[in-house]
Amino acid sequence: MTGSIPPEIGNLTNLEVLELWNNELTGSIPPEIGNLTNLTELFLCRSQLTGSIPPEIGNLTNLEWLFLSNNQLTGSIPFEIGSLTNLEILSLYNNQLTGSIPSEIGNLTN
């Protein structure tokens, strides 16, 4: 697939798994992704996504797996990731993220 992730993705509020990995997606991760509060797995890796990780990602409190690796994401890791208390796997490698790892991530116990 090519193109950007449309903001309308936020309307899929009953979605539990979103796998859009290994595509040629461009643009940024829309903040509306934070509306998908039933998500347990989010795979947006191996694409060409740019911009920062939206802080709204912290709304996904049911998330167990978050894969954003192998993109062109920039900026810092949002401290809101520390709100993902069910998170078991976090994959952010091979991006252009800067700054330090937020201390809030240390609150995750899974």
Backbone as CSV, one residue per row, in Angstrom:
resi,resn,N_x,N_y,N_z,CA_x,CA_y,CA_z,C_x,C_y,C_z
1,MET,0.838,-1.175,0.000,0.000,0.000,0.000,0.884,1.239,0.000
2,THR,0.361,2.283,-0.575,1.062,3.554,-0.600,0.131,4.644,-0.086
3,GLY,0.694,5.811,0.151,-0.094,6.937,0.617,-0.020,7.077,2.122
4,SER,-0.839,7.945,2.634,-0.814,8.218,4.065,-1.958,7.500,4.783
5,ILE,-1.825,7.406,6.080,-2.896,6.834,6.910,-3.914,7.941,7.112
6,PRO,-5.152,7.756,6.668,-6.139,8.833,6.776,-6.596,9.038,8.223
7,PRO,-6.926,10.285,8.579,-7.408,10.547,9.940,-8.692,9.782,10.272
8,GLU,-9.433,9.393,9.249,-10.672,8.643,9.463,-10.432,7.292,10.105
9,ILE,-9.174,6.863,10.159,-8.862,5.604,10.843,-9.359,5.655,12.280
10,GLY,-9.407,6.852,12.838,-9.879,7.033,14.209,-11.340,6.673,14.413
11,ASN,-12.089,6.475,13.320,-13.500,6.081,13.426,-13.677,4.587,13.682
12,LEU,-12.614,3.814,13.554,-12.696,2.355,13.703,-12.507,1.977,15.170
13,THR,-13.380,2.482,16.005,-13.186,2.388,17.453,-13.309,0.974,18.022
14,ASN,-13.865,0.041,17.284,-13.958,-1.337,17.770,-12.794,-2.206,17.320
15,LEU,-11.901,-1.622,16.528,-10.760,-2.366,16.000,-9.848,-2.825,17.134
16,GLU,-9.413,-4.084,17.077,-8.530,-4.639,18.104,-7.102,-4.849,17.606
17,VAL,-6.939,-5.093,16.310,-5.619,-5.317,15.727,-5.521,-4.488,14.452
18,LEU,-4.433,-3.733,14.321,-4.182,-2.960,13.107,-2.786,-3.307,12.617
19,GLU,-2.723,-3.987,11.478,-1.452,-4.401,10.886,-1.312,-3.741,9.516
20,LEU,-0.491,-2.707,9.448,-0.214,-2.016,8.193,1.280,-2.021,7.907
21,TRP,1.960,-3.040,8.363,3.407,-3.094,8.237,3.841,-3.580,6.866
22,ASN,5.111,-3.268,6.548,5.749,-3.686,5.301,5.031,-3.119,4.085
23,ASN,4.761,-1.821,4.137,4.131,-1.117,3.031,4.992,0.087,2.670
24,GLU,4.450,0.949,1.863,5.130,2.194,1.502,4.301,3.374,1.983
25,LEU,3.824,3.281,3.208,3.034,4.365,3.771,3.920,5.571,4.037
26,THR,3.397,6.746,3.756,4.134,7.983,3.956,3.322,8.912,4.846
27,GLY,3.910,10.017,5.205,3.227,10.969,6.065,3.385,10.573,7.516
28,SER,2.662,11.250,8.354,2.789,11.018,9.785,1.679,10.093,10.300
29,ILE,1.873,9.631,11.514,0.839,8.840,12.195,-0.218,9.829,12.660
30,PRO,-1.463,9.696,12.199,-2.470,10.683,12.583,-2.804,10.600,14.074
31,PRO,-2.990,11.742,14.725,-3.329,11.720,16.152,-4.625,10.978,16.446
32,GLU,-5.489,10.864,15.440,-6.758,10.147,15.605,-6.557,8.680,15.928
33,ILE,-5.337,8.178,15.759,-5.035,6.786,16.129,-5.338,6.578,17.609
34,GLY,-5.268,7.642,18.386,-5.569,7.580,19.815,-7.012,7.259,20.132
35,ASN,-7.888,7.316,19.139,-9.303,6.954,19.342,-9.524,5.446,19.368
36,LEU,-8.522,4.681,18.940,-8.682,3.228,18.803,-8.361,2.540,20.130
37,THR,-9.140,2.851,21.135,-8.843,2.422,22.501,-9.016,0.920,22.727
38,ASN,-9.588,0.197,21.777,-9.709,-1.259,21.908,-8.538,-2.001,21.287
39,LEU,-7.602,-1.265,20.680,-6.456,-1.920,20.054,-5.616,-2.667,21.078
40,THR,-5.235,-3.891,20.715,-4.269,-4.644,21.515,-2.952,-4.788,20.763
41,GLU,-2.992,-4.657,19.431,-1.790,-4.792,18.605,-1.789,-3.720,17.533
42,LEU,-0.680,-2.984,17.439,-0.524,-1.952,16.419,0.810,-2.161,15.716
43,PHE,0.741,-2.488,14.439,1.924,-2.740,13.617,1.968,-1.695,12.498
44,LEU,2.853,-0.721,12.630,3.064,0.283,11.594,4.531,0.296,11.175
45,CYS,5.206,-0.831,11.343,6.635,-0.903,11.064,6.900,-1.178,9.579
46,ARG,8.181,-0.972,9.214,8.659,-1.247,7.856,7.893,-0.457,6.800
47,SER,7.839,0.842,6.988,7.184,1.713,6.028,8.048,2.943,5.854
48,GLN,7.447,4.049,5.529,8.181,5.297,5.344,7.506,6.422,6.115
49,LEU,6.957,6.096,7.261,6.260,7.106,8.062,7.248,8.126,8.606
50,THR,6.818,9.369,8.641,7.663,10.468,9.106,6.943,11.221,10.224
51,GLY,7.605,12.221,10.743,7.008,13.021,11.806,7.219,12.361,13.151
52,SER,6.567,12.896,14.140,6.743,12.394,15.500,5.667,11.375,15.856
53,ILE,5.930,10.637,16.903,4.932,9.711,17.457,3.915,10.576,18.197
54,PRO,2.639,10.512,17.816,1.666,11.397,18.466,1.461,11.020,19.937
55,PRO,1.371,12.020,20.813,1.147,11.722,22.228,-0.159,10.986,22.483
56,GLU,-1.100,11.092,21.563,-2.389,10.401,21.695,-2.225,8.895,21.743
57,ILE,-1.045,8.403,21.378,-0.778,6.961,21.452,-0.960,6.473,22.889
58,GLY,-0.807,7.375,23.850,-0.992,7.031,25.254,-2.420,6.688,25.623
59,ASN,-3.375,6.982,24.733,-4.781,6.627,24.980,-5.045,5.141,24.762
60,LEU,-4.113,4.453,24.138,-4.324,3.049,23.756,-3.958,2.121,24.912
61,THR,-4.680,2.243,25.998,-4.320,1.556,27.234,-4.498,0.045,27.178
62,ASN,-5.159,-0.483,26.163,-5.281,-1.937,26.001,-4.158,-2.509,25.146
63,LEU,-3.302,-1.633,24.621,-2.240,-2.057,23.711,-1.242,-2.968,24.408
64,GLU,-0.971,-4.113,23.769,0.021,-5.067,24.258,1.275,-5.057,23.389
65,TRP,1.097,-4.851,22.090,2.220,-4.850,21.157,2.186,-3.554,20.363
66,LEU,3.313,-2.823,20.352,3.437,-1.589,19.586,4.717,-1.659,18.756
67,PHE,4.562,-1.768,17.451,5.684,-1.877,16.531,5.684,-0.672,15.584
68,LEU,6.659,0.221,15.772,6.824,1.393,14.916,8.213,1.423,14.284
69,SER,8.936,0.338,14.355,10.315,0.278,13.880,10.400,0.389,12.359
70,ASN,11.628,0.681,11.894,11.933,0.747,10.460,11.060,1.744,9.706
71,ASN,10.996,2.952,10.238,10.333,4.072,9.581,11.316,5.226,9.551
72,GLN,10.805,6.423,9.426,11.629,7.626,9.453,11.080,8.592,10.499
73,LEU,10.621,8.047,11.612,10.026,8.863,12.662,11.090,9.724,13.334
74,THR,10.699,10.929,13.695,11.622,11.883,14.306,11.038,12.379,15.623
75,GLY,11.815,13.199,16.310,11.369,13.745,17.581,11.675,12.789,18.708
76,SER,11.103,13.066,19.844,11.366,12.238,21.018,10.241,11.230,21.230
77,ILE,10.532,10.242,22.038,9.518,9.255,22.425,8.577,9.944,23.405
78,PRO,7.276,9.982,23.124,6.372,10.693,24.029,6.248,9.985,25.384
79,PHE,6.263,10.777,26.452,6.155,10.196,27.790,4.831,9.479,27.984
80,GLU,3.837,9.778,27.154,2.520,9.135,27.255,2.587,7.626,27.032
81,ILE,3.654,7.138,26.419,3.809,5.685,26.257,3.828,5.017,27.631
82,GLY,4.223,5.739,28.659,4.201,5.206,30.016,2.799,4.900,30.524
83,SER,1.767,5.375,29.822,0.372,5.081,30.199,-0.100,3.731,29.677
84,LEU,0.706,3.101,28.840,0.304,1.835,28.217,0.619,0.679,29.156
85,THR,-0.164,0.549,30.197,0.133,-0.387,31.278,0.032,-1.851,30.875
86,ASN,-0.576,-2.153,29.739,-0.655,-3.542,29.263,0.411,-3.864,28.231
87,LEU,1.284,-2.898,27.933,2.284,-3.077,26.891,3.286,-4.161,27.259
88,GLU,3.475,-5.102,26.339,4.445,-6.187,26.508,5.630,-6.033,25.569
89,ILE,5.379,-5.513,24.353,6.441,-5.355,23.365,6.377,-3.943,22.797
90,LEU,7.520,-3.259,22.817,7.662,-1.930,22.238,8.857,-1.972,21.295
91,SER,8.621,-1.729,20.018,9.686,-1.778,19.018,9.739,-0.439,18.288
92,LEU,10.834,0.295,18.516,11.000,1.626,17.925,12.290,1.761,17.124
93,TYR,13.051,0.687,16.990,14.381,0.796,16.387,14.327,1.209,14.921
94,ASN,15.475,1.685,14.441,15.677,2.096,13.059,14.744,3.237,12.651
95,ASN,14.725,4.279,13.469,14.060,5.542,13.191,15.084,6.641,13.447
96,GLN,14.661,7.872,13.385,15.540,8.992,13.709,15.076,9.685,14.989
97,LEU,14.663,8.901,15.962,14.190,9.457,17.228,15.356,10.067,17.994
98,THR,15.082,11.130,18.723,16.115,11.835,19.473,15.711,11.950,20.938
99,GLY,16.640,12.373,21.740,16.354,12.557,23.160,16.532,11.271,23.926
100,SER,16.168,11.331,25.171,16.327,10.169,26.032,15.017,9.385,26.123
101,ILE,15.144,8.183,26.644,13.970,7.344,26.871,13.219,7.922,28.068
102,PRO,11.917,8.209,27.917,11.175,8.810,29.029,11.156,7.897,30.256
103,SER,11.338,8.475,31.413,11.350,7.681,32.649,10.011,6.995,32.879
104,GLU,8.928,7.524,32.325,7.606,6.928,32.495,7.547,5.505,31.959
105,ILE,8.387,5.191,30.986,8.418,3.823,30.452,8.840,2.842,31.541
106,GLY,9.592,3.312,32.506,10.009,2.462,33.619,8.853,2.033,34.509
107,ASN,7.685,2.657,34.352,6.503,2.277,35.133,5.784,1.076,34.548
108,LEU,6.149,0.677,33.335,5.486,-0.462,32.692,6.006,-1.742,33.298
109,THR,5.112,-2.625,33.696,5.505,-3.805,34.435,5.332,-5.109,33.675
110,ASN,4.694,-5.106,32.511,4.495,-6.350,31.747,5.730,-6.757,31.009
